mmCIF file of C-alpha atoms in Angstrom:
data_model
loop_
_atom_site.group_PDB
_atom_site.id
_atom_site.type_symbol
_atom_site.label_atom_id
_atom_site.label_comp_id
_atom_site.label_asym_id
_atom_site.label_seq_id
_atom_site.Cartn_x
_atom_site.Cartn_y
_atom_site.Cartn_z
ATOM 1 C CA UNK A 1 16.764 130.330 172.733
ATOM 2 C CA UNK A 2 14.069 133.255 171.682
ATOM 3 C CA UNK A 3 10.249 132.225 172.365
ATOM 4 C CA UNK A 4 7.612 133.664 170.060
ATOM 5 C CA UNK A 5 4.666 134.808 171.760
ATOM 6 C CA UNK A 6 1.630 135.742 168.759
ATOM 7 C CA UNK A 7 -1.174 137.543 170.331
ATOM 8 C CA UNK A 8 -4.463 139.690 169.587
ATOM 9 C CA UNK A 9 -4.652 143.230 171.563
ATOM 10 C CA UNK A 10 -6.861 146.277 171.022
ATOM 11 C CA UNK A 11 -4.682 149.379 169.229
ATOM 12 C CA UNK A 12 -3.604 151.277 172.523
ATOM 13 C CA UNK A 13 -5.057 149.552 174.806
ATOM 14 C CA UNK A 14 -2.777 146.660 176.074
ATOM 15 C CA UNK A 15 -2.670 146.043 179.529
ATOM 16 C CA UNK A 16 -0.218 143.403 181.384
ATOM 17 C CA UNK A 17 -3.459 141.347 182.017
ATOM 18 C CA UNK A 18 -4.479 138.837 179.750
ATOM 19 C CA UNK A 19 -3.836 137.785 176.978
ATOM 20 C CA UNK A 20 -0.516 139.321 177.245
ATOM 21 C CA UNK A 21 0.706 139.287 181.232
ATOM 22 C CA UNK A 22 -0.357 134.906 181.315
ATOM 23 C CA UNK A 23 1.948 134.780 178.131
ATOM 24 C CA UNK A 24 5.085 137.516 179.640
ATOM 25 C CA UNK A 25 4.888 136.069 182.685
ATOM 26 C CA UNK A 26 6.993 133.039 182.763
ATOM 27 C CA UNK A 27 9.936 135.178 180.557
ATOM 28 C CA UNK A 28 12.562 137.411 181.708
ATOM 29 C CA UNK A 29 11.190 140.513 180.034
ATOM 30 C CA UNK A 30 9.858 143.740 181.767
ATOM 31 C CA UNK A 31 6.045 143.278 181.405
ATOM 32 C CA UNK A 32 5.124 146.858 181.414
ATOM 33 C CA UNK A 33 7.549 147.701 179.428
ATOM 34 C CA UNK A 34 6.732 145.710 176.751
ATOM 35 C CA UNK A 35 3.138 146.733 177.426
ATOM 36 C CA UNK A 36 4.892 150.014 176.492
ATOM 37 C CA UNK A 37 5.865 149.675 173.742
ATOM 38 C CA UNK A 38 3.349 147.997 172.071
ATOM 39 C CA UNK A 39 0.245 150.581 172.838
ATOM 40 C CA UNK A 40 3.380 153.110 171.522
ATOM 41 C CA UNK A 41 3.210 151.030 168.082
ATOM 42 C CA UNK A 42 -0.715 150.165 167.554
ATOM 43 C CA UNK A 43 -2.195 153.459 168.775
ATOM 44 C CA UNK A 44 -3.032 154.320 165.341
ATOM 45 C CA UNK A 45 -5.466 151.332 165.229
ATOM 46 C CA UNK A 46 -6.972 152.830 168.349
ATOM 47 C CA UNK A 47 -9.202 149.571 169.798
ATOM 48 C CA UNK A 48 -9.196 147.622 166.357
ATOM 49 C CA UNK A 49 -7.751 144.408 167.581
ATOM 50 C CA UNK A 50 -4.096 144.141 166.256
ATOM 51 C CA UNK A 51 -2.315 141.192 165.546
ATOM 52 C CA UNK A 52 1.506 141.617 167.441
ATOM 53 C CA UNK A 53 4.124 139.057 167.864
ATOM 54 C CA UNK A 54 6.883 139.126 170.570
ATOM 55 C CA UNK A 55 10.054 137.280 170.291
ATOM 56 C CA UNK A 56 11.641 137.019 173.649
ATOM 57 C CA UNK A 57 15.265 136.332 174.376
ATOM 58 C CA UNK A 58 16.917 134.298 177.343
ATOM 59 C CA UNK A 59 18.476 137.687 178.196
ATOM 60 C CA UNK A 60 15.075 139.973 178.650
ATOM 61 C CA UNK A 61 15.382 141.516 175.454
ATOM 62 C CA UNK A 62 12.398 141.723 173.104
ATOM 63 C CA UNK A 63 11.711 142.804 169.828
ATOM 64 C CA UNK A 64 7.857 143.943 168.828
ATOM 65 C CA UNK A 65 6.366 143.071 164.939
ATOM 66 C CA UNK A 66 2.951 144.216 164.895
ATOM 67 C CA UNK A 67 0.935 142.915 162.204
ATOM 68 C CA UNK A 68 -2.467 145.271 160.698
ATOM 69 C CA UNK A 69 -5.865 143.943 161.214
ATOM 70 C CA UNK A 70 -7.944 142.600 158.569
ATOM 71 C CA UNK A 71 -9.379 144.894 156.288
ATOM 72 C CA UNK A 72 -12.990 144.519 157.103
ATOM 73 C CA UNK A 73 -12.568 145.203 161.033
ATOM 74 C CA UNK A 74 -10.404 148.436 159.683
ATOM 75 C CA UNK A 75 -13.756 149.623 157.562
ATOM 76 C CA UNK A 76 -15.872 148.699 160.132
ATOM 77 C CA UNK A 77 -13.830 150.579 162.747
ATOM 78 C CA UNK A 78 -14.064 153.811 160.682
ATOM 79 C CA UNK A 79 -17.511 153.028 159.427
ATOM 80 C CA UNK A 80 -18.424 152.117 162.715
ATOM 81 C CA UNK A 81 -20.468 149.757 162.477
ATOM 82 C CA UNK A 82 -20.733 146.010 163.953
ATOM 83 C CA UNK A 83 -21.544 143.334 161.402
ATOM 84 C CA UNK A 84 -21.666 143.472 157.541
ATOM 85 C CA UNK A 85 -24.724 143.438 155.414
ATOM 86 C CA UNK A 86 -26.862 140.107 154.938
ATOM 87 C CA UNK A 87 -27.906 141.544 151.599
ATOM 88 C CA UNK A 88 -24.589 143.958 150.533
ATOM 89 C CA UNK A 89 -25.912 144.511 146.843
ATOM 90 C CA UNK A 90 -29.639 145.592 148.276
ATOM 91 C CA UNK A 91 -28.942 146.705 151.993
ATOM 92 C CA UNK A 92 -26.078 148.879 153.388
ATOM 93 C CA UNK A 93 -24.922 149.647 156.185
ATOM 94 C CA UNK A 94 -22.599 152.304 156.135
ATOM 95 C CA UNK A 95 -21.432 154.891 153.657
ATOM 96 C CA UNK A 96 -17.799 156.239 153.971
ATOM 97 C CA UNK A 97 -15.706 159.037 152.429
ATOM 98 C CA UNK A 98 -12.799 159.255 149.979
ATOM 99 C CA UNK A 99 -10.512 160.239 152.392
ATOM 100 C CA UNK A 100 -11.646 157.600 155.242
ATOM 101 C CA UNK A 101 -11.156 154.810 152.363
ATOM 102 C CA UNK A 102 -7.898 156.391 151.893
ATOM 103 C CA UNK A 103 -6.984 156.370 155.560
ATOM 104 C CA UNK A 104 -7.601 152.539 155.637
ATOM 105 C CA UNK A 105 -5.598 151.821 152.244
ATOM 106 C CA UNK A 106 -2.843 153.601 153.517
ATOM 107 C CA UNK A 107 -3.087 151.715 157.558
ATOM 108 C CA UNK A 108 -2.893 148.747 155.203
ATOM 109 C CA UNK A 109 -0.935 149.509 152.389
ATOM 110 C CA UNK A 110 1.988 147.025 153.546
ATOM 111 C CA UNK A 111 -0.541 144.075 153.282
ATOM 112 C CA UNK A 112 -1.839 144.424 150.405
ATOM 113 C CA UNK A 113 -0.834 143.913 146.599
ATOM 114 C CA UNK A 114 -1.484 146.897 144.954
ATOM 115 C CA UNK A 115 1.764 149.106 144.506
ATOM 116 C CA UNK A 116 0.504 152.631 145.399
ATOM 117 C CA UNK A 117 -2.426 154.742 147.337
ATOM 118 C CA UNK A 118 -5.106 154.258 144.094
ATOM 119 C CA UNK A 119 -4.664 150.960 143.857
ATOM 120 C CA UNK A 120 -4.661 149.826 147.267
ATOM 121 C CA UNK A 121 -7.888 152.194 147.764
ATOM 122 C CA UNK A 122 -9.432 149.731 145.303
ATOM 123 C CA UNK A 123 -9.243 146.854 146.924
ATOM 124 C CA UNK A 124 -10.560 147.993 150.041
ATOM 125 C CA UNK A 125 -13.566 148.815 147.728
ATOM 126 C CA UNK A 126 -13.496 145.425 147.013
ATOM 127 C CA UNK A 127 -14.234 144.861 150.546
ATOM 128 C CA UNK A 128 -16.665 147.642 151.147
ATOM 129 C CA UNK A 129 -19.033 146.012 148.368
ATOM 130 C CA UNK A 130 -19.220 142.685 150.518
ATOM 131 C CA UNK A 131 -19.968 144.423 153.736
ATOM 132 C CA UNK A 132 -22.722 146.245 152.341
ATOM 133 C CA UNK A 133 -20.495 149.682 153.029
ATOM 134 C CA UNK A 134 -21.284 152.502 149.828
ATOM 135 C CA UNK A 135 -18.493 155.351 149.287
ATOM 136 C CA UNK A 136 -19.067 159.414 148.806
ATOM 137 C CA UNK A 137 -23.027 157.851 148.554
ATOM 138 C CA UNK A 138 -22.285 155.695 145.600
ATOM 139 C CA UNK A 139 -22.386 151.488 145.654
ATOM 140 C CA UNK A 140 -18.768 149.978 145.723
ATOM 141 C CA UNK A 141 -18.909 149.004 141.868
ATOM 142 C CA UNK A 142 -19.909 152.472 141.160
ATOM 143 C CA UNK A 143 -17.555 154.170 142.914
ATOM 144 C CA UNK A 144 -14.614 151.723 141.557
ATOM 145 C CA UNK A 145 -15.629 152.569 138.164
ATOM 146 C CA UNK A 146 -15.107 156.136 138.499
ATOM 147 C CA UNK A 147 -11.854 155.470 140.664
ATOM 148 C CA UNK A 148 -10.818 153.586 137.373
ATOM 149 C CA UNK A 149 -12.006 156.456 135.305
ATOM 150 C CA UNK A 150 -9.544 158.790 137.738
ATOM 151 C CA UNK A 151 -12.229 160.933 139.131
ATOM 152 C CA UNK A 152 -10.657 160.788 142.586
ATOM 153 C CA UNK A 153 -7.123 161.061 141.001
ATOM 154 C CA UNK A 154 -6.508 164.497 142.882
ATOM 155 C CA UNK A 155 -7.366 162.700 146.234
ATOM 156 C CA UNK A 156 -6.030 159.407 145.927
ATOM 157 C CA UNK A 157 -2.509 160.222 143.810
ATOM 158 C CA UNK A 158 -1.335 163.283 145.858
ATOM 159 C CA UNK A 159 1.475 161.498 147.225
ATOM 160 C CA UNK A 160 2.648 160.785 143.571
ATOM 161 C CA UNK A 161 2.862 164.332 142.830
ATOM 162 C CA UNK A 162 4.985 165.393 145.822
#
């Protein structure tokens, strides 16, 4: 009978301690191995903490599904920054770029609703404007706005065209 084993690890940086050795340890599978293979499949979240579930069989074979962090430890991550804004309308605390928002719209496209790049780049604007994070210098709402209007068409549509 598989076992599902859900766990939190930084993208890249798994190591057969805990949380994941405690949980490996009592199953047939190759710990390292497994270890492996999941730095292999989160290293483009590099230390954003990833959420990956392992289903184990009786035999020692595994299978890997790793989930994509929230949105608002992605921005933060790229932003770098700690905590969000008390105040996001009045105090920010981070500006990003067009192509950094597009990076994180596109890490997590396959969680979201939105059905290509432009869209999906809006509602991580949705999240930048409660963290108190501006874009290309403007507030959130601004910057939407003009998304809307397509002045950032040429960055955020380029796949469309190809």
């Amino acid at each position: 009978m598989a076992e599902t084993i859900e766990v939190l690890v930084p993208g890249g940086q798994a190591d057969p301690g805990p949380p994941l050795g405690p949980e490996l340890g009592p199953t047939p599978v190759n710990v390292q191995e497994v270890v492996n293979q999941i730095n292999d499949q989160t290293e483009a979240f590099d230390g954003t903490e990833v959420p990956v579930t392992i289903t184990v069989e009786d035999d020692g074979s595994f299978e890997i599904e790793v989930g994509v962090p929230p949105t608002a430890a992605l921005i933060k991550d790229e932003a770098g920054f700690e905590t969000g804004s008390g105040e996001p309308q009045k105090d920010f605390v981070a500006d990003l770029s067009i192509d950094q928002v597009k990076k994180i719209a596109e890490q997590k496209h396959p969680d979201l609703l939105a059905y290509d790049t432009k869209n999906a780049a809006k509602e991580i604007v949705g999240t930048c404007a409660s963290l108190g994070v501006t874009i290309e210098g403007d507030d959130a709402r601004e910057f939407k706005e003009k998304v809307d209007a397509g002045e950032y068409d040429d960055a955020l549509l380029e796949e469309a065209s190809a």
